[in-house]
Tab-separated table of C-alpha atoms and ligand atoms in Angstrom:
chain	number	residue	atom	x	y	z
A	21	MET	CA	71.568	52.946	8.117
A	22	VAL	CA	67.848	53.769	9.249
A	23	ILE	CA	65.871	52.920	6.558
A	24	VAL	CA	62.693	53.090	8.506
A	25	LYS	CA	62.013	54.182	12.047
A	26	ASN	CA	61.620	52.162	15.013
A	27	SER	CA	59.123	54.833	16.049
A	28	SER	CA	57.070	54.046	13.325
A	29	LEU	CA	56.506	50.374	14.147
A	30	ARG	CA	53.614	48.491	15.632
A	31	TYR	CA	54.657	44.733	17.571
A	32	GLY	CA	52.544	41.912	18.560
A	33	ALA	CA	52.502	41.665	21.932
A	34	GLU	CA	54.273	38.094	22.537
A	35	VAL	CA	57.382	40.070	19.574
A	36	ALA	CA	57.805	43.452	22.023
A	37	ASP	CA	58.139	41.171	25.149
A	38	ALA	CA	60.986	38.984	23.119
A	39	LEU	CA	62.526	41.827	22.173
A	40	ARG	CA	62.712	44.047	25.530
A	41	ASP	CA	63.693	40.660	27.429
A	42	GLY	CA	66.640	40.034	25.087
A	43	LEU	CA	65.192	36.489	23.640
A	44	PRO	CA	65.979	34.974	20.596
A	45	VAL	CA	63.437	36.605	17.308
A	46	VAL	CA	63.280	35.880	13.763
A	47	ALA	CA	61.704	37.965	11.544
A	48	LEU	CA	59.667	36.182	8.646
A	49	GLU	CA	58.528	37.869	5.163
A	50	SER	CA	54.789	38.187	4.000
A	51	THR	CA	55.823	37.999	0.485
A	52	ILE	CA	56.079	34.643	0.038
A	53	ILE	CA	52.663	34.024	1.701
A	54	SER	CA	50.773	36.035	-0.398
A	55	HIS	CA	52.553	36.241	-3.485
A	56	GLY	CA	54.905	33.407	-3.582
A	57	LEU	CA	52.960	30.488	-2.223
A	58	PRO	CA	49.357	28.939	-3.831
A	59	HIS	CA	46.424	29.835	-1.827
A	60	PRO	CA	45.136	28.290	0.424
A	61	ASP	CA	48.585	26.012	1.406
A	62	ASN	CA	50.227	29.188	1.889
A	63	ILE	CA	47.903	29.631	5.224
A	64	ARG	CA	49.411	26.079	6.360
A	65	VAL	CA	52.749	26.857	5.016
A	66	ALA	CA	52.903	30.383	7.097
A	67	GLY	CA	51.473	28.536	10.494
A	68	GLU	CA	54.378	25.767	9.838
A	69	ILE	CA	57.351	28.470	9.314
A	70	GLU	CA	56.390	30.214	12.370
A	71	ASP	CA	56.355	26.677	14.261
A	72	ALA	CA	59.538	25.933	12.440
A	73	VAL	CA	61.077	28.705	14.076
A	74	ARG	CA	59.724	28.678	17.447
A	75	ALA	CA	60.896	24.531	17.237
A	76	THR	CA	64.291	25.774	17.475
A	77	GLY	CA	63.565	28.145	20.659
A	78	ALA	CA	63.624	31.463	18.735
A	79	VAL	CA	59.855	33.464	18.621
A	80	PRO	CA	58.996	34.288	15.255
A	81	ALA	CA	58.100	37.823	13.708
A	82	THR	CA	56.488	37.736	10.405
A	83	ILE	CA	56.170	41.352	8.768
A	84	GLY	CA	53.776	42.836	7.185
A	85	MET	CA	51.704	46.290	6.584
A	86	ILE	CA	47.481	46.211	7.980
A	87	GLY	CA	45.616	48.992	7.473
A	88	GLY	CA	49.000	51.174	6.343
A	89	GLU	CA	50.782	50.214	9.719
A	90	LEU	CA	54.133	47.947	9.538
A	91	VAL	CA	53.655	45.466	11.831
A	92	VAL	CA	56.345	43.121	13.145
A	93	GLY	CA	55.133	40.054	14.661
A	94	LEU	CA	51.356	39.588	12.389
A	95	ASP	CA	48.680	37.680	14.483
A	96	ALA	CA	46.809	34.334	12.800
A	97	ALA	CA	44.202	36.135	11.371
A	98	GLN	CA	46.087	38.962	9.947
A	99	ILE	CA	48.348	36.589	8.295
A	100	SER	CA	45.289	34.716	7.098
A	101	HIS	CA	44.304	37.864	5.745
A	102	LEU	CA	47.405	38.805	3.842
A	103	ALA	CA	47.240	35.010	2.582
A	104	SER	CA	43.743	35.482	1.319
A	105	ALA	CA	42.917	38.500	-0.051
A	106	ASP	CA	42.744	39.856	-3.512
A	107	ASP	CA	43.715	42.958	-3.048
A	108	VAL	CA	47.145	43.067	-0.889
A	109	ALA	CA	49.945	44.663	-2.519
A	110	LYS	CA	53.480	43.187	-3.102
A	111	LEU	CA	55.426	46.149	-0.500
A	112	SER	CA	59.191	46.690	-1.446
A	113	VAL	CA	60.261	49.633	0.266
A	114	ARG	CA	59.907	51.952	-1.755
A	115	ASP	CA	56.120	51.412	-1.716
A	116	LEU	CA	56.050	51.736	2.015
A	117	ALA	CA	54.985	55.205	2.495
A	118	VAL	CA	52.447	55.157	-0.099
A	119	ALA	CA	50.540	51.896	1.010
A	120	ALA	CA	50.748	53.792	4.829
A	121	ALA	CA	49.439	57.162	3.227
A	122	ARG	CA	46.035	54.687	1.938
A	123	ARG	CA	46.248	52.765	4.466
A	124	ALA	CA	46.755	49.650	2.999
A	125	ASP	CA	46.933	46.086	3.689
A	126	GLY	CA	50.269	44.389	1.875
A	127	ALA	CA	52.976	41.851	2.526
A	128	THR	CA	56.697	43.029	2.234
A	129	THR	CA	59.266	41.541	0.464
A	130	VAL	CA	63.136	40.654	1.414
A	131	ALA	CA	63.929	44.374	1.448
A	132	ALA	CA	60.806	45.913	2.721
A	133	THR	CA	61.172	42.923	5.634
A	134	SER	CA	64.726	43.431	6.185
A	135	ALA	CA	64.436	46.851	6.315
A	136	VAL	CA	61.865	46.708	9.398
A	137	ALA	CA	63.114	44.264	11.353
A	138	ALA	CA	66.723	45.799	11.606
A	139	ALA	CA	65.107	48.864	12.417
A	140	ALA	CA	62.864	46.414	15.024
A	141	GLY	CA	66.448	45.486	16.521
A	142	ILE	CA	66.355	41.462	14.789
A	143	GLY	CA	69.221	40.543	13.724
A	144	VAL	CA	68.846	37.448	11.596
A	145	PHE	CA	65.572	36.923	9.001
A	146	ALA	CA	64.808	33.424	7.116
A	147	THR	CA	63.085	33.609	3.553
A	148	GLY	CA	63.489	31.000	0.705
A	149	GLY	CA	65.048	32.491	-2.234
A	150	LEU	CA	66.173	36.332	-2.701
A	151	GLY	CA	64.981	38.876	-5.368
A	152	GLY	CA	68.026	39.255	-8.006
A	153	VAL	CA	69.241	40.271	-11.193
A	154	HIS	CA	66.951	39.283	-13.745
A	155	ARG	CA	67.542	37.186	-17.436
A	156	GLU	CA	68.505	40.154	-19.705
A	157	ALA	CA	68.882	43.160	-17.137
A	158	ASN	CA	70.583	44.627	-19.420
A	159	ILE	CA	68.353	45.878	-21.676
A	160	THR	CA	65.598	45.552	-19.187
A	161	PHE	CA	67.283	46.901	-16.167
A	162	ASP	CA	65.412	44.717	-13.689
A	163	GLU	CA	67.456	43.782	-10.822
A	164	SER	CA	65.669	43.748	-7.451
A	165	ALA	CA	65.398	46.232	-4.288
A	166	ASP	CA	66.597	43.491	-2.831
A	167	LEU	CA	70.094	43.820	-3.547
A	168	THR	CA	70.636	47.341	-2.940
A	169	THR	CA	68.809	47.289	0.682
A	170	LEU	CA	70.509	44.426	1.434
A	171	ALA	CA	73.364	46.473	0.902
A	172	ARG	CA	72.378	48.640	3.843
A	173	THR	CA	70.875	46.535	6.111
A	174	PRO	CA	72.817	45.289	8.854
A	175	ILE	CA	71.085	41.620	9.388
A	176	VAL	CA	71.417	37.859	9.022
A	177	VAL	CA	68.964	36.669	5.598
A	178	VAL	CA	69.616	32.738	5.346
A	179	CYS	CA	67.640	31.499	2.275
A	180	ALA	CA	69.055	29.103	-0.719
A	181	GLY	CA	70.376	31.136	-2.862
A	182	VAL	CA	68.013	33.331	-5.833
A	183	LYS	CA	65.641	31.307	-8.096
A	184	SER	CA	67.421	29.763	-11.428
A	185	ILE	CA	64.594	31.907	-12.755
A	186	LEU	CA	66.806	34.838	-12.481
A	187	ASP	CA	70.559	35.517	-14.132
A	188	VAL	CA	72.577	34.137	-10.958
A	189	PRO	CA	76.097	34.844	-11.710
A	190	ALA	CA	75.095	38.360	-12.133
A	191	THR	CA	73.215	38.131	-9.035
A	192	LEU	CA	76.297	37.208	-7.241
A	193	GLU	CA	78.570	39.424	-9.226
A	194	ARG	CA	76.096	42.395	-7.968
A	195	MET	CA	76.125	41.190	-4.514
A	196	GLU	CA	79.872	41.846	-4.543
A	197	THR	CA	79.962	45.169	-5.924
A	198	LEU	CA	77.125	46.207	-3.175
A	199	GLY	CA	79.111	44.935	-0.200
A	200	VAL	CA	76.928	42.476	0.601
A	201	THR	CA	78.361	39.053	2.506
A	202	VAL	CA	77.520	35.931	1.259
A	203	VAL	CA	78.194	32.693	2.780
A	204	GLY	CA	77.977	28.741	2.066
A	205	TYR	CA	76.269	27.025	4.887
A	206	ARG	CA	78.512	24.241	4.908
A	207	THR	CA	79.219	24.555	1.048
A	208	ARG	CA	81.820	26.745	-0.824
A	209	ARG	CA	79.161	26.129	-4.033
A	210	PHE	CA	76.155	28.874	-4.091
A	211	PRO	CA	72.245	26.791	-4.046
A	212	GLY	CA	70.465	27.229	-6.672
A	213	PHE	CA	67.259	27.607	-5.084
A	214	PHE	CA	64.873	24.232	-6.298
A	215	ILE	CA	68.296	22.615	-6.767
A	216	THR	CA	71.182	21.922	-4.445
A	217	ASP	CA	74.037	23.999	-6.329
A	218	SER	CA	73.546	26.620	-9.050
A	219	GLY	CA	76.939	25.850	-9.941
A	220	TYR	CA	78.480	28.610	-8.562
A	221	GLU	CA	81.703	29.164	-6.114
A	222	LEU	CA	81.573	31.015	-2.992
A	223	ASP	CA	84.825	32.291	-1.023
A	224	TRP	CA	83.305	31.489	2.211
A	225	SER	CA	81.773	28.254	4.052
A	226	VAL	CA	80.454	28.259	7.554
A	227	ASP	CA	79.329	25.413	9.417
A	228	SER	CA	77.679	26.108	12.271
A	229	PRO	CA	75.092	28.641	14.083
A	230	GLU	CA	77.359	29.578	16.880
A	231	GLN	CA	79.223	30.142	13.971
A	232	ILE	CA	77.417	32.237	11.965
A	233	ALA	CA	76.516	34.488	15.680
A	234	GLU	CA	80.277	34.891	15.536
A	235	MET	CA	80.466	36.283	12.352
A	236	ALA	CA	77.161	38.984	12.956
A	237	ALA	CA	78.585	39.980	16.345
A	238	ALA	CA	82.347	40.727	14.530
A	239	GLN	CA	80.761	42.638	12.251
A	240	ALA	CA	79.085	44.948	14.375
A	241	ALA	CA	82.115	45.065	16.340
A	242	LEU	CA	83.852	45.845	13.361
A	243	GLY	CA	81.549	48.415	12.525
A	244	ALA	CA	83.205	48.818	8.647
A	245	THR	CA	80.105	47.698	7.104
A	246	LEU	CA	75.981	48.253	7.468
A	247	GLY	CA	75.104	44.706	4.900
A	248	ALA	CA	73.590	42.471	5.430
A	249	THR	CA	74.679	38.733	5.448
A	250	VAL	CA	73.352	36.218	3.197
A	251	VAL	CA	73.548	32.974	4.844
A	252	ALA	CA	73.188	29.957	1.344
A	253	ASN	CA	71.661	27.039	2.829
A	254	PRO	CA	71.323	24.486	-0.106
A	255	LEU	CA	68.690	21.707	-0.125
A	256	PRO	CA	70.502	18.258	0.964
A	257	VAL	CA	70.755	16.315	-3.328
A	258	ASP	CA	68.720	13.940	-2.596
A	259	GLU	CA	65.798	16.540	-1.383
A	260	GLN	CA	66.113	18.830	-4.766
A	261	LEU	CA	63.839	19.304	-7.816
A	262	ASP	CA	64.201	16.825	-10.798
A	263	ILE	CA	66.926	18.802	-13.034
A	264	ALA	CA	65.662	17.819	-16.163
A	265	LEU	CA	61.924	18.932	-14.836
A	266	HIS	CA	63.254	21.916	-13.089
A	267	ASP	CA	65.171	22.973	-16.898
A	268	ARG	CA	62.213	22.072	-18.844
A	269	THR	CA	59.941	24.337	-16.926
A	270	LEU	CA	62.404	27.292	-16.761
A	271	ALA	CA	62.362	27.610	-20.367
A	272	ASP	CA	59.047	26.869	-20.386
A	273	GLY	CA	58.344	29.527	-18.376
A	274	LEU	CA	61.073	31.903	-19.548
A	275	ALA	CA	59.008	31.699	-23.162
A	276	LEU	CA	55.231	32.315	-21.253
A	277	LEU	CA	57.014	35.466	-19.752
A	278	GLU	CA	58.254	36.895	-23.402
A	279	ARG	CA	54.899	36.005	-24.896
A	280	ASP	CA	52.008	37.554	-22.019
A	281	LYS	CA	54.618	40.608	-21.720
A	282	ILE	CA	54.812	40.282	-18.244
A	283	THR	CA	57.162	43.026	-16.933
A	284	GLY	CA	57.783	44.430	-13.246
A	285	LYS	CA	56.847	43.088	-9.861
A	286	ALA	CA	54.814	40.436	-11.335
A	287	VAL	CA	57.334	38.333	-13.013
A	288	THR	CA	58.472	36.474	-9.760
A	289	PRO	CA	55.007	36.023	-8.616
A	290	PHE	CA	54.171	34.965	-12.591
A	291	LEU	CA	57.097	32.291	-12.812
A	292	LEU	CA	56.884	31.147	-9.299
A	293	SER	CA	53.276	30.409	-9.776
A	294	TYR	CA	54.154	28.950	-13.426
A	295	PHE	CA	56.779	26.480	-11.962
A	296	HIS	CA	54.215	25.566	-9.250
A	297	SER	CA	51.184	24.324	-11.614
A	298	ALA	CA	54.053	23.048	-14.187
A	299	THR	CA	55.263	20.836	-12.018
A	300	ASP	CA	52.246	19.882	-10.625
A	301	GLY	CA	52.911	20.575	-7.137
A	302	ALA	CA	56.307	19.244	-7.174
A	303	SER	CA	58.275	22.754	-7.017
A	304	LEU	CA	56.133	23.937	-4.584
A	305	ALA	CA	56.789	20.942	-2.286
A	306	THR	CA	59.962	21.456	-2.750
A	307	ASN	CA	59.428	25.183	-1.947
A	308	VAL	CA	57.774	25.004	1.266
A	309	ARG	CA	60.610	22.638	2.644
A	310	ILE	CA	63.356	25.164	1.100
A	311	ILE	CA	61.481	27.693	3.630
A	312	LEU	CA	61.260	25.370	6.239
A	313	ARG	CA	64.221	24.842	6.723
A	314	ASN	CA	65.827	28.168	6.553
A	315	ALA	CA	63.412	29.383	9.486
A	316	THR	CA	64.887	26.021	11.573
A	317	LEU	CA	68.464	27.121	10.996
A	318	ALA	CA	67.408	30.905	11.004
A	319	GLY	CA	66.084	30.338	15.007
A	320	GLN	CA	69.460	28.114	15.700
A	321	ILE	CA	71.126	31.058	14.611
A	322	ALA	CA	69.169	33.886	16.871
A	323	VAL	CA	69.164	31.154	19.994
A	324	ALA	CA	73.622	31.409	19.497
A	325	ALA	CA	73.305	34.845	18.980
A	326	ALA	CA	71.078	35.335	22.314
A	327	LYS	CA	73.723	33.474	24.231
A	328	ARG	CA	76.728	35.153	23.457
A	329	SER	CA	74.687	38.764	24.133
B	405	LIG	N1	62.559	34.812	-4.590
B	405	LIG	C1	61.132	33.547	-3.814
B	405	LIG	N2	59.758	33.154	-3.842
B	405	LIG	C2	59.429	34.775	-3.530
B	405	LIG	C3	60.443	35.706	-3.703
B	405	LIG	C4	61.331	35.430	-3.934
B	405	LIG	O1	61.405	32.165	-4.083
B	405	LIG	O2	57.939	35.012	-2.986
B	405	LIG	C5	59.513	37.124	-3.646
B	405	LIG	C6	60.593	37.775	-2.044
B	405	LIG	O3	59.646	38.496	-0.947
B	405	LIG	C7	61.520	38.781	-2.937
B	405	LIG	C8	60.524	39.582	-3.838
B	405	LIG	O4	61.894	40.194	-1.930
B	405	LIG	O5	59.984	38.669	-4.508
B	405	LIG	C9	61.438	39.794	-5.084
B	405	LIG	O6	60.775	40.789	-6.112
B	405	LIG	P1	61.322	41.430	-7.268
B	405	LIG	O7	62.063	40.594	-8.171
B	405	LIG	O8	59.971	42.266	-7.416
B	405	LIG	O9	62.057	42.297	-6.225
B	406	LIG	MN1	61.696	43.343	-10.815
């Protein structure tokens, strides 16, 4: 399903060449850089994510909006701008046209990035964690547009599950309803982002990048579903955040959210930044590790997929 037209996109030179030549390309989102990680670490991390993709032999395509244009393959100066400026908008799919008309600079979420990547013909996308169903969504109706967009966007998304700030079982149920495929990477347990195991079971596990590439090819051949395939890649147990620290920070963060009446698109950035300051940077280091591991796996999948064609 077309959410964004390819003809509306601008391409970085390296990404344009790679796509034309059928080389492996991995899409990367910019909201984790602008709104998910603190400045100035975010600039360094954005470079490290791209390096992790390159180390696998794939070409990174960081996606965002500059001056109202959606760019596939932002250059270093553009990434650094999105990582530093105060007026960078967080753009989900519904924000794209408004921001384009205003010639805005903006960072794309998982939803907007996957829509753009699919339009560009990029089959693999790496991020940290997906948006999902928020706690008390039964009252607030707060469910990320990441889910409904992934339901109609054919792309492989590598993530470490969804953050425990969300309602994890409700998010898994919604992905089932929406027809979003979820497979664990070498596990049948859904990861809990900072934590290796969220406590919830998955139906499928895959063992190698080649197997994931085969699955994506099978989906394209079937043509039966247009939805995304989420590859849930857990942190090794010895790299997860201390569980007691995690649980304490989460409880405190959720209480602050309520006290300060923070709602809507500000919820995710608020909780992330609370986690990073309240854990004295421990959650930040974990977060970075997650993203780099996902970038590596996504690169390997893109390389395996390019070998098939
Ligand atoms: N999860 C993270 N870090 C992030 C996000 C999610 O671990 O930075 C960002 C992603 O860009 C995701 C967005 O698409 O938050 C979801 O926001 P919302 O819940 O407002 O849809
Ligand atoms: Mn929301």
